[in-house]
Short mmCIF file of C-alpha atoms (C1' of nucleotides) in Angstrom, two decimals:
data_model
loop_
_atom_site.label_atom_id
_atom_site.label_comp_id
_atom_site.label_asym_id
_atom_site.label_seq_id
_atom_site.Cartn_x
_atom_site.Cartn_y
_atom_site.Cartn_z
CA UNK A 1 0.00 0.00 0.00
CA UNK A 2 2.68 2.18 1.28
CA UNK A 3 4.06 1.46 -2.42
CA UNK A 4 2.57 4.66 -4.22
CA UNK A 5 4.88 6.93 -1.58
CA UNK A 6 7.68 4.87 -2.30
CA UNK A 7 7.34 5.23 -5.80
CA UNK A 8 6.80 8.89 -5.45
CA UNK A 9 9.77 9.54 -3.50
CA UNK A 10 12.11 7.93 -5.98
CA UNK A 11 10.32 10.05 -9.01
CA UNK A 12 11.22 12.82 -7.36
CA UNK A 13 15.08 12.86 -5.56
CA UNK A 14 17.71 10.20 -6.12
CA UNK A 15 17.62 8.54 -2.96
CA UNK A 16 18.27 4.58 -1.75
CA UNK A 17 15.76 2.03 -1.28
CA UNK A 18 17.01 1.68 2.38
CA UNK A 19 16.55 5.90 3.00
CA UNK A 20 13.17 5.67 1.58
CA UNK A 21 12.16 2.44 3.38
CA UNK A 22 13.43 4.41 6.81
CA UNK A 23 11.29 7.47 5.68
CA UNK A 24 8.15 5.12 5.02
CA UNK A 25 9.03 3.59 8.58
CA UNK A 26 8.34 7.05 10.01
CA UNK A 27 4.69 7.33 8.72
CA UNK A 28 1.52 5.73 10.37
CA UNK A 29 -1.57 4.72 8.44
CA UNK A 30 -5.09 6.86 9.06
CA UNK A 31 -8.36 6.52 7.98
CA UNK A 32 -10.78 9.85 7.57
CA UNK A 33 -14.48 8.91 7.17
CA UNK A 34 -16.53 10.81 4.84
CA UNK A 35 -17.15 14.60 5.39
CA UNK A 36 -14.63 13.87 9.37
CA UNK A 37 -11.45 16.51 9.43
CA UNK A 38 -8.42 15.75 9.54
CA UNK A 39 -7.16 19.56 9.99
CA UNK A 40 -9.13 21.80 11.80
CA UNK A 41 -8.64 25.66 11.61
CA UNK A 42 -7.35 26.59 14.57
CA UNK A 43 -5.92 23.99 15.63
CA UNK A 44 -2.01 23.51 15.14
CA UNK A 45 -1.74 21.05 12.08
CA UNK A 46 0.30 18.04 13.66
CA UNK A 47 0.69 15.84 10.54
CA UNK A 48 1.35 15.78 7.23
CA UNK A 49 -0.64 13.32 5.10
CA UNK A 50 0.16 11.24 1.33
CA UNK A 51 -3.20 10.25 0.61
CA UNK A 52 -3.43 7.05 -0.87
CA UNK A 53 -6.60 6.52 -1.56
CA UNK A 54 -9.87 8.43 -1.53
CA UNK A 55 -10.55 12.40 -1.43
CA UNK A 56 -9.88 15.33 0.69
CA UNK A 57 -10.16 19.07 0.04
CA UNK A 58 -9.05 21.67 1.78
CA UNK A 59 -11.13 25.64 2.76
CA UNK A 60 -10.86 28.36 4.50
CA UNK A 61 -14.49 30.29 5.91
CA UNK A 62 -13.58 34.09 5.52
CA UNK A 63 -15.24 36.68 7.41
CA UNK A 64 -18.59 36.74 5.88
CA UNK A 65 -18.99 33.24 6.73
CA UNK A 66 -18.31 32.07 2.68
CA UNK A 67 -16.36 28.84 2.07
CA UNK A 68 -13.50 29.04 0.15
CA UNK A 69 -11.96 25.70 -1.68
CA UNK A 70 -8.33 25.93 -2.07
CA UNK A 71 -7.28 22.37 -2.84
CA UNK A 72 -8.75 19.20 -3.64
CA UNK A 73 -6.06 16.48 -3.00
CA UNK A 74 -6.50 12.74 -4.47
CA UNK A 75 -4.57 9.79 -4.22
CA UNK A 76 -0.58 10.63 -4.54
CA UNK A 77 -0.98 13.92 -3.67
CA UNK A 78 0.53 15.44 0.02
CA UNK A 79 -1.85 17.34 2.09
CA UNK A 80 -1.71 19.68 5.31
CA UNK A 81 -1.63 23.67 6.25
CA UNK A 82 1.81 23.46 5.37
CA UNK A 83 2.55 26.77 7.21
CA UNK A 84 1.20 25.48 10.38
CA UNK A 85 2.50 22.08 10.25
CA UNK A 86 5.69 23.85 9.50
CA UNK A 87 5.71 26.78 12.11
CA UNK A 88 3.32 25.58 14.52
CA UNK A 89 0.88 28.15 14.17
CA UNK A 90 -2.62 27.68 14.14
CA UNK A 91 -3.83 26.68 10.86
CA UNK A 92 -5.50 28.85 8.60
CA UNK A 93 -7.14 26.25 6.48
CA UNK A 94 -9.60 23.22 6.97
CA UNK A 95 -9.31 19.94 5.41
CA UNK A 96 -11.88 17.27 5.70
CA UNK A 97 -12.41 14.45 3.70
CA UNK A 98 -14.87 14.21 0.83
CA UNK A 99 -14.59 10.26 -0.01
CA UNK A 100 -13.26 8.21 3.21
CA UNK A 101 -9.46 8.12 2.79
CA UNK A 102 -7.01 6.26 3.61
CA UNK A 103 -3.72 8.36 4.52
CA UNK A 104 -0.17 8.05 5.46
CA UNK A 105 0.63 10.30 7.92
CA UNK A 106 3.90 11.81 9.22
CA UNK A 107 4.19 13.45 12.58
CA UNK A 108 6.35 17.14 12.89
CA UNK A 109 8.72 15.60 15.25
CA UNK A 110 9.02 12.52 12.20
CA UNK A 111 9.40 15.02 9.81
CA UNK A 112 11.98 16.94 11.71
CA UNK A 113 13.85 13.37 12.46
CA UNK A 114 13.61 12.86 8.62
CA UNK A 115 15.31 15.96 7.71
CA UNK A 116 17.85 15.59 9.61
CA UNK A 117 18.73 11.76 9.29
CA UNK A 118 17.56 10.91 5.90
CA UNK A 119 19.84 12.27 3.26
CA UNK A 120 17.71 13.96 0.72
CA UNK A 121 14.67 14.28 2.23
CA UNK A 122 15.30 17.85 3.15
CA UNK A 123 15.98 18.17 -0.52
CA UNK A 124 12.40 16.05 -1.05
CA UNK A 125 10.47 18.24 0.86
CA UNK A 126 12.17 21.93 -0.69
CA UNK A 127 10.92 20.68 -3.79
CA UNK A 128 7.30 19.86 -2.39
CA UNK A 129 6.66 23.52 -1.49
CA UNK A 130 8.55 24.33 -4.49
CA UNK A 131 5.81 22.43 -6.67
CA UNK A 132 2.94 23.63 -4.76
CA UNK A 133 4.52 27.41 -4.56
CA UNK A 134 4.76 26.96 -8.49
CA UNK A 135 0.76 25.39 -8.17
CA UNK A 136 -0.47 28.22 -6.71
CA UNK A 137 1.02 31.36 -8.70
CA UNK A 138 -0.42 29.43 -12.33
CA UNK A 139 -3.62 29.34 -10.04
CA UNK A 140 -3.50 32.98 -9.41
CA UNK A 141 -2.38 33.07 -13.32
CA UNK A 142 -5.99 31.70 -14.44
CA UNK A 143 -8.00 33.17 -11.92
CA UNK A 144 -6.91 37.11 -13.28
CA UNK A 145 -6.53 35.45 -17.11
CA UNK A 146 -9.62 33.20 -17.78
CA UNK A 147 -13.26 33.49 -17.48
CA UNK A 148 -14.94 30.97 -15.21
CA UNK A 149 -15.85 29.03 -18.27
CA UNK A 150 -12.47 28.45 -19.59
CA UNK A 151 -10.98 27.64 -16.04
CA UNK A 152 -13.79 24.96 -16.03
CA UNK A 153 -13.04 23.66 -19.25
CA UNK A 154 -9.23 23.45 -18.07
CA UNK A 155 -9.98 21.93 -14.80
CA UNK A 156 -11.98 19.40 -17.06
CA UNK A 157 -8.85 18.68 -19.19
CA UNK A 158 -6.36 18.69 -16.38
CA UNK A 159 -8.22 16.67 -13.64
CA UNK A 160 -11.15 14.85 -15.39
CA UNK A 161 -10.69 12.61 -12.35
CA UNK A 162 -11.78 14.87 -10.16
CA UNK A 163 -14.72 15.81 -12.54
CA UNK A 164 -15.95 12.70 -12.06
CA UNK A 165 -15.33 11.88 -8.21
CA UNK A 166 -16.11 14.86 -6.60
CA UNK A 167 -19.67 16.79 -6.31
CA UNK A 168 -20.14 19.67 -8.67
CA UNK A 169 -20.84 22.48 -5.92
CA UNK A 170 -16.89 21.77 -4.77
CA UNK A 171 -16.00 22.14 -8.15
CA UNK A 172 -17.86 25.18 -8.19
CA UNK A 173 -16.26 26.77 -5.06
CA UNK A 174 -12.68 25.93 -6.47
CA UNK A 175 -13.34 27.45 -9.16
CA UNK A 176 -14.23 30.62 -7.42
CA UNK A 177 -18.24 30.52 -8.10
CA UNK A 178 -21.34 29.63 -7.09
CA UNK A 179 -23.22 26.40 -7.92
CA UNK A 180 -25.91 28.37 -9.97
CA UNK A 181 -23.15 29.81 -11.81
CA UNK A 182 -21.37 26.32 -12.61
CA UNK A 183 -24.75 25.16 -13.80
CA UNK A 184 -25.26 27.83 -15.86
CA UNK A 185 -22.05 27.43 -17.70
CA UNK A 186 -22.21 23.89 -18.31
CA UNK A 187 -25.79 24.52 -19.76
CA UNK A 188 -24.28 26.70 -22.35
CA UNK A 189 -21.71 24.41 -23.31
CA UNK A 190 -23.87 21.81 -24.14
CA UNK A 191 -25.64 24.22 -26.52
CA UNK A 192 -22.47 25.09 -28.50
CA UNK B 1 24.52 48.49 1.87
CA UNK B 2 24.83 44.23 1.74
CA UNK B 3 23.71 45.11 6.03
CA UNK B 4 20.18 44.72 4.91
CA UNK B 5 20.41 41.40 3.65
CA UNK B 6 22.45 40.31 6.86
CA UNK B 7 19.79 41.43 9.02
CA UNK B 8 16.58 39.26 6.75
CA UNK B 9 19.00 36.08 7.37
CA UNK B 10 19.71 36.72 10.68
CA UNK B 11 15.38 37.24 11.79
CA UNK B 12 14.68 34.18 9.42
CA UNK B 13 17.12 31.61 10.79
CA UNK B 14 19.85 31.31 13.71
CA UNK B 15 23.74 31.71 11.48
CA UNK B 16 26.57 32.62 13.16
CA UNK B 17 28.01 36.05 11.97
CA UNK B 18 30.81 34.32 10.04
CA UNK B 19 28.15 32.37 8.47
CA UNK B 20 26.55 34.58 7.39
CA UNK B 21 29.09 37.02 6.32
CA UNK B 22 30.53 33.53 4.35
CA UNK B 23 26.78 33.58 2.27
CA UNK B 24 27.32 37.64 1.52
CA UNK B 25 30.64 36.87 0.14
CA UNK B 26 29.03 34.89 -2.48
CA UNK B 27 26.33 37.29 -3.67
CA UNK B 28 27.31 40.28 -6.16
CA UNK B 29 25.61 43.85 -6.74
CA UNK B 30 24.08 44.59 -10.31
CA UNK B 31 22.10 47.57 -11.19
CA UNK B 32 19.33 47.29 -13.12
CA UNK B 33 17.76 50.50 -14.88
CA UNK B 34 14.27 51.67 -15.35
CA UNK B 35 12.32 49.48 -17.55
CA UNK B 36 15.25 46.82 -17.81
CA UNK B 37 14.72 43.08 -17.47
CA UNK B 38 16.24 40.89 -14.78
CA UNK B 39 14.53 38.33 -16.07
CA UNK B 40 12.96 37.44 -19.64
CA UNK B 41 10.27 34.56 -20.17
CA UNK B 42 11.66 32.34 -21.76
CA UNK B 43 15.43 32.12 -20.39
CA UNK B 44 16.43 30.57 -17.72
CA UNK B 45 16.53 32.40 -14.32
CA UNK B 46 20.76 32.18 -13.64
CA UNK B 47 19.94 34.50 -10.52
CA UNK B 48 18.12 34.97 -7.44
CA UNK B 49 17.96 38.76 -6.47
CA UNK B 50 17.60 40.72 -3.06
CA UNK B 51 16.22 44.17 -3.82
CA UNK B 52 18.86 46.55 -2.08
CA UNK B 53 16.79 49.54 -3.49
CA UNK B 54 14.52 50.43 -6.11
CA UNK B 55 11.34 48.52 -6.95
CA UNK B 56 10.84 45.85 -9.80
CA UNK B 57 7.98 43.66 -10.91
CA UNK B 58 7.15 40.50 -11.92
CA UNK B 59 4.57 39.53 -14.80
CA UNK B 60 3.18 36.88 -17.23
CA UNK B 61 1.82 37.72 -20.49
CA UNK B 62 -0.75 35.39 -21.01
CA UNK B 63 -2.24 33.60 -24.45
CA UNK B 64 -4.38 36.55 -25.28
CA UNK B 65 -1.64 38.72 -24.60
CA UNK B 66 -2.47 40.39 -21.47
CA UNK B 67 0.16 41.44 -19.11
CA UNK B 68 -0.29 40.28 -15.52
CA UNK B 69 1.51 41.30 -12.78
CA UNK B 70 2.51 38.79 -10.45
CA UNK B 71 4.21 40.41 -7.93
CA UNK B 72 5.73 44.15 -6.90
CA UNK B 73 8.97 43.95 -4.97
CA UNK B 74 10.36 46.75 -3.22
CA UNK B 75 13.58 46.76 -0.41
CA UNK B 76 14.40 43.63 1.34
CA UNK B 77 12.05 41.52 -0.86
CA UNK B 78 13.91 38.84 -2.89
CA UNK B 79 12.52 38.29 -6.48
CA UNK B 80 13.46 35.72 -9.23
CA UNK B 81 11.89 32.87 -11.19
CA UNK B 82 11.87 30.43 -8.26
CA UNK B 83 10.81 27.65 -10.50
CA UNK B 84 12.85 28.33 -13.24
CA UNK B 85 15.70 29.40 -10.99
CA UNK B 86 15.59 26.18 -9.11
CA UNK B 87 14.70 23.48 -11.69
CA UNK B 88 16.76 25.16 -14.99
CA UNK B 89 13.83 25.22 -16.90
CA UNK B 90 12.69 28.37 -18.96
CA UNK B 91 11.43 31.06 -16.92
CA UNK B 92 7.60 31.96 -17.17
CA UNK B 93 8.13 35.29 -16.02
CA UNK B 94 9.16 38.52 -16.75
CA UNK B 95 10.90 40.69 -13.79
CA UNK B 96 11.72 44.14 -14.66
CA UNK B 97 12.77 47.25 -13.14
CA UNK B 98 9.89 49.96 -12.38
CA UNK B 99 12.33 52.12 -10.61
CA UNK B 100 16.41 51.81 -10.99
CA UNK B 101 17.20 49.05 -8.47
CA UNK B 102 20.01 48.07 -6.99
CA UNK B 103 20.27 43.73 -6.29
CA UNK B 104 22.25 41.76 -4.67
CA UNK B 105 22.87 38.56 -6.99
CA UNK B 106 23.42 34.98 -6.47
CA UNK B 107 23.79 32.65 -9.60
CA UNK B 108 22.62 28.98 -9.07
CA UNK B 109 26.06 27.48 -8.74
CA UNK B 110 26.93 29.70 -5.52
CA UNK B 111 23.26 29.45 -4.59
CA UNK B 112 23.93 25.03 -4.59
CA UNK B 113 27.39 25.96 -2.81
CA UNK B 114 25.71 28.07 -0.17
CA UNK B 115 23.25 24.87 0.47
CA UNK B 116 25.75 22.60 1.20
CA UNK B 117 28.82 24.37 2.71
CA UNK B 118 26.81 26.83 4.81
CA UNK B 119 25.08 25.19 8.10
CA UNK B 120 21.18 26.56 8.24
CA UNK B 121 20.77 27.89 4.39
CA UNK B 122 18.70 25.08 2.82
CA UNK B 123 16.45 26.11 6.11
CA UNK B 124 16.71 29.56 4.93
CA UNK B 125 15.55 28.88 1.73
CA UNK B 126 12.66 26.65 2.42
CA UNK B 127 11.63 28.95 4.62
CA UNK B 128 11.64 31.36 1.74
CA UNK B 129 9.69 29.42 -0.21
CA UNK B 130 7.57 28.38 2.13
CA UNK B 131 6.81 32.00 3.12
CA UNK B 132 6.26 32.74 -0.71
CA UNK B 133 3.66 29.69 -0.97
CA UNK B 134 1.78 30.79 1.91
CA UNK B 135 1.83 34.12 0.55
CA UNK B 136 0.36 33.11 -2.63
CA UNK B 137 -2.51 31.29 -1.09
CA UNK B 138 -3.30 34.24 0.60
CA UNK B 139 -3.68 36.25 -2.41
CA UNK B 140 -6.00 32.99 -3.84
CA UNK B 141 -8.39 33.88 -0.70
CA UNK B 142 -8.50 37.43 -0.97
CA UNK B 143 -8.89 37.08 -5.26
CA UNK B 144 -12.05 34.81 -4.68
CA UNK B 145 -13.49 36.25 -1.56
CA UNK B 146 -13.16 39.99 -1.96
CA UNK B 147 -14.32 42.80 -4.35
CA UNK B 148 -11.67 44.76 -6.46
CA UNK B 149 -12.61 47.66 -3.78
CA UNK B 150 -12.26 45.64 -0.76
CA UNK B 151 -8.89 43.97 -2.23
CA UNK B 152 -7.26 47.61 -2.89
CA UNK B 153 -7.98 48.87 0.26
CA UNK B 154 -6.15 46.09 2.01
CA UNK B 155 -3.38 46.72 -0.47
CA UNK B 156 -3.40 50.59 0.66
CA UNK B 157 -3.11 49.52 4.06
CA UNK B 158 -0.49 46.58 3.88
CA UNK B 159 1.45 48.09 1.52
CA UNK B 160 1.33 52.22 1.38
CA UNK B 161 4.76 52.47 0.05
CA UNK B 162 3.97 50.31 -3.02
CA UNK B 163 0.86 52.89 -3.35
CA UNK B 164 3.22 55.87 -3.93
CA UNK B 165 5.89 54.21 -5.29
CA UNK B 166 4.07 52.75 -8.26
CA UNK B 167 1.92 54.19 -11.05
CA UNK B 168 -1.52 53.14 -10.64
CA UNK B 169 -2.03 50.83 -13.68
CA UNK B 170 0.47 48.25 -12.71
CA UNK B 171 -1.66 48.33 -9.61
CA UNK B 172 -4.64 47.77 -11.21
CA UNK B 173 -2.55 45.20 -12.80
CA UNK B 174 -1.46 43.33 -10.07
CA UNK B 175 -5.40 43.76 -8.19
CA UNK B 176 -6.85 41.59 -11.17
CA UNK B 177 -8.75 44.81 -12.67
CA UNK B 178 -8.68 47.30 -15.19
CA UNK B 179 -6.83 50.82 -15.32
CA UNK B 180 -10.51 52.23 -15.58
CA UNK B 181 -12.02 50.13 -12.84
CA UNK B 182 -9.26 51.35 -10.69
CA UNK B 183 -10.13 54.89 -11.20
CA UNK B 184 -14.18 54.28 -10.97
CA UNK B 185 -13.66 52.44 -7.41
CA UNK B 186 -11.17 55.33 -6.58
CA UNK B 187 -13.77 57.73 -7.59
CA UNK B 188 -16.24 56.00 -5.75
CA UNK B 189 -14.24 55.65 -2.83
CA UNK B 190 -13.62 59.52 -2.24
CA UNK B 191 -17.33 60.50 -2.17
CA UNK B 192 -18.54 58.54 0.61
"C1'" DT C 1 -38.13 1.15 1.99
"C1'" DG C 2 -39.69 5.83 2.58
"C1'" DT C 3 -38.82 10.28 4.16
"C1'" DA C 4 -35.50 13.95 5.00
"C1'" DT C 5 -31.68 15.99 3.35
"C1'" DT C 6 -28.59 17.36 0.08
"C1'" DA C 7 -27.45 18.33 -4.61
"C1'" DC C 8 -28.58 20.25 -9.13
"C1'" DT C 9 -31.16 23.15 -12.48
"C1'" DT C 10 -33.66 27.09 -14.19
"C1'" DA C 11 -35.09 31.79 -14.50
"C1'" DA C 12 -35.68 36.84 -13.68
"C1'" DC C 13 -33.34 40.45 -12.07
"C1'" DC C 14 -29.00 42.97 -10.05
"C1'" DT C 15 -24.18 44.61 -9.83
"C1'" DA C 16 -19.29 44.89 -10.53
"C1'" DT C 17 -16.12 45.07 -13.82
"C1'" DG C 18 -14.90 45.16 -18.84
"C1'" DT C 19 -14.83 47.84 -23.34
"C1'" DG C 20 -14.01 51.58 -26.32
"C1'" DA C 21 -13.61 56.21 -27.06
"C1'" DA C 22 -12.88 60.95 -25.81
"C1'" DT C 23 -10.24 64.24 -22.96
"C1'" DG C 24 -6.99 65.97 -19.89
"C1'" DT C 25 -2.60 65.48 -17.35
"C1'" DT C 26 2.01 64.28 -16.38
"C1'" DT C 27 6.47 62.54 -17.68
"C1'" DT C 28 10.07 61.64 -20.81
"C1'" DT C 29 13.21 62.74 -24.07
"C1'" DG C 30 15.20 64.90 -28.31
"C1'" DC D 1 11.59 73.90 -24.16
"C1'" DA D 2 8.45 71.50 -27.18
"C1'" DA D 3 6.61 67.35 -29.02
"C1'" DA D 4 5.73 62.82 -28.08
"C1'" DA D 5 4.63 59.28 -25.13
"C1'" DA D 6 2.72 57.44 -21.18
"C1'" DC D 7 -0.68 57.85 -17.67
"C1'" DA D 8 -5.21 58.94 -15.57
"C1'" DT D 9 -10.09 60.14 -15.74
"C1'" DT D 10 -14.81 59.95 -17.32
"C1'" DC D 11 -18.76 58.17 -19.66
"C1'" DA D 12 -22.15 55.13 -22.13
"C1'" DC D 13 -22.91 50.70 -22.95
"C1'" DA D 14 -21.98 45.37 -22.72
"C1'" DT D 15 -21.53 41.13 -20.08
"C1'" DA D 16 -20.16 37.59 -16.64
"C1'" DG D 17 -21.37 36.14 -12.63
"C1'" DG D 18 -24.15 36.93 -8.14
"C1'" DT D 19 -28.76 36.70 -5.80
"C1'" DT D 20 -33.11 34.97 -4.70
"C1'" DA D 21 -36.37 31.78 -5.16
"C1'" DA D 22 -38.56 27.87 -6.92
"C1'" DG D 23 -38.79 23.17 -8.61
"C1'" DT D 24 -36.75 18.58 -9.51
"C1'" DA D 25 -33.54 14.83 -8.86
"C1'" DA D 26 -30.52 12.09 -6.18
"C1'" DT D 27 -28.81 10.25 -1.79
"C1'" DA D 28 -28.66 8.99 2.85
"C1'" DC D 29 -29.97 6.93 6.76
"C1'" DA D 30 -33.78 5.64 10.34
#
DNA sequence: TGTATTACTTAACCTATGTGAATGTTTTTG
DNA sequence: CAAAAACATTCACATAGGTTAAGTAATACA
């Protein structure tokens, strides 16, 4: 099971199978029911998770109460409030799953340990915030560039997976609009 | 003049003064004019920058090209294409100066030299990137939850320098909106 | 299995921002 | 210093997406 991180770790750094079994060795298995968190806002986010099966997504609630999706995190893909995992400040963000999942989790002071013992993994995990640092500015890039309808049809393109899984009001919320909205532009595309 | 930068490493990260002085040594000063690049898309990013003085910005120009500015950094901020910088590949963004500004320079090899031979600066960096992630995610929220008015206010209050400093359509520019907009909500804003 | 809840669609109307064009102002540069 | 270029403002009109409200379909769970 604990394969898929495995096989992520050596697509990403050069490292031995021995480092990377130590660095699975560090990680405990989790289960998060449907719609149970597994970060909390507020709270200090104590784990980092590699999802290996099933859905989570990640929100913030801003001050007028509206729910904001941020992320939506399938199978192979690493999930926390990085910044409060990392600095132990309360995090900003919820996550919660969508679909039960199944998760590997690692623990700060495992992650610390990691760092420190594992060669490489420091490396690893640079290029982890790296990726997601890169994620988020051509998120920014689409928001200001595209209309909502041609950020749909991307998503569609890039993630049909998630198309499929994940009900269309979430969609609609990562995409930065309301369900009426979402409806509204799929009608239209049918008609062209 | 290089004492600002030795003060940012020192609040980010505990370095010994030799340490740190050792990192300095490797960085170099450039100039670059008013309306010169630091960066072109489409090279690769040799440097990473720390903005001594003088303010430059970074931008995309997008399929339709529009311009879209990405970031604005003024004094102490450190500016580059991370991804490109990092990885080698060709640089999505354009960084250019708005005002004359003076850098201080590190190319990729000292940058890799730095990581290894100087206890603490992988830390550094990560926590520079990290900072910049969290940062961008930010800017997600306040895109999708806030009105151009309510986003430009925040920006006159967070960043009042910026608001003198910089002509008002790369503002607009960097709020998501329109030169025009940015003068209506202006407008608007002075008669209540 | 049936009822309660949650999700999705549609439609009429509203609002913020975009568009294009005209005009004035400030800055740059020969 | 003057002409050109870049910047800012205003306005009339267009449009994407929000809002409210209603109806229908799908799902959950007692």
């Amino acid at each position: 099971m604990a394969e898929n991180l495995f096989q992520e770790i050596k697509s990403v750094i050069d490292i031995t199978d021995e480092d990377a079994q130590k660095f699975l060795s560090l990680t405990k298995e989790k289960t998060v029911k449907r719609n149970e968190f597994f970060i909390r806002e507020g709270d200090t986010a104590k784990y980092i998770a590699f999802v290996l099966s099933g859905i989570l997504y990640t929100y913030y609630v801003n001050e007028k109460g509206e729910k904001h999706i941020v992320q939506i995190a399938l199978e192979t893909h690493w999930v926390s409030d990085l910044a409060s995992f990392l600095s132990g400040a309360p995090a900003d963000f919820n996550v919660q799953a969508i679909e039960e999942a199944k998760l590997l989790i690692l623990s700060k002071a495992d992650f610390e340990k990691a760092c420190q013992n594992i060669k490489g993994f420091e490396r690893y995990f640079r290029i982890l915030v790296q990726k997601a640092y890169v994620h988020a500015q051509k998120r920014i890039s689409k928001i200001y560039g595209n209309s909502a309808e041609e950020r749909y049809l991307e998503l569609l393109e890039s993630a049909p997976d998630i198309m499929q899984r994940v009900p269309q009001h979430y969609i609609a919320s990562y995409l930065g609009i309301k369900p009426q909205s979402l409806s509204r532009i799929r009608k239209n595309l049918i008609k062209k």
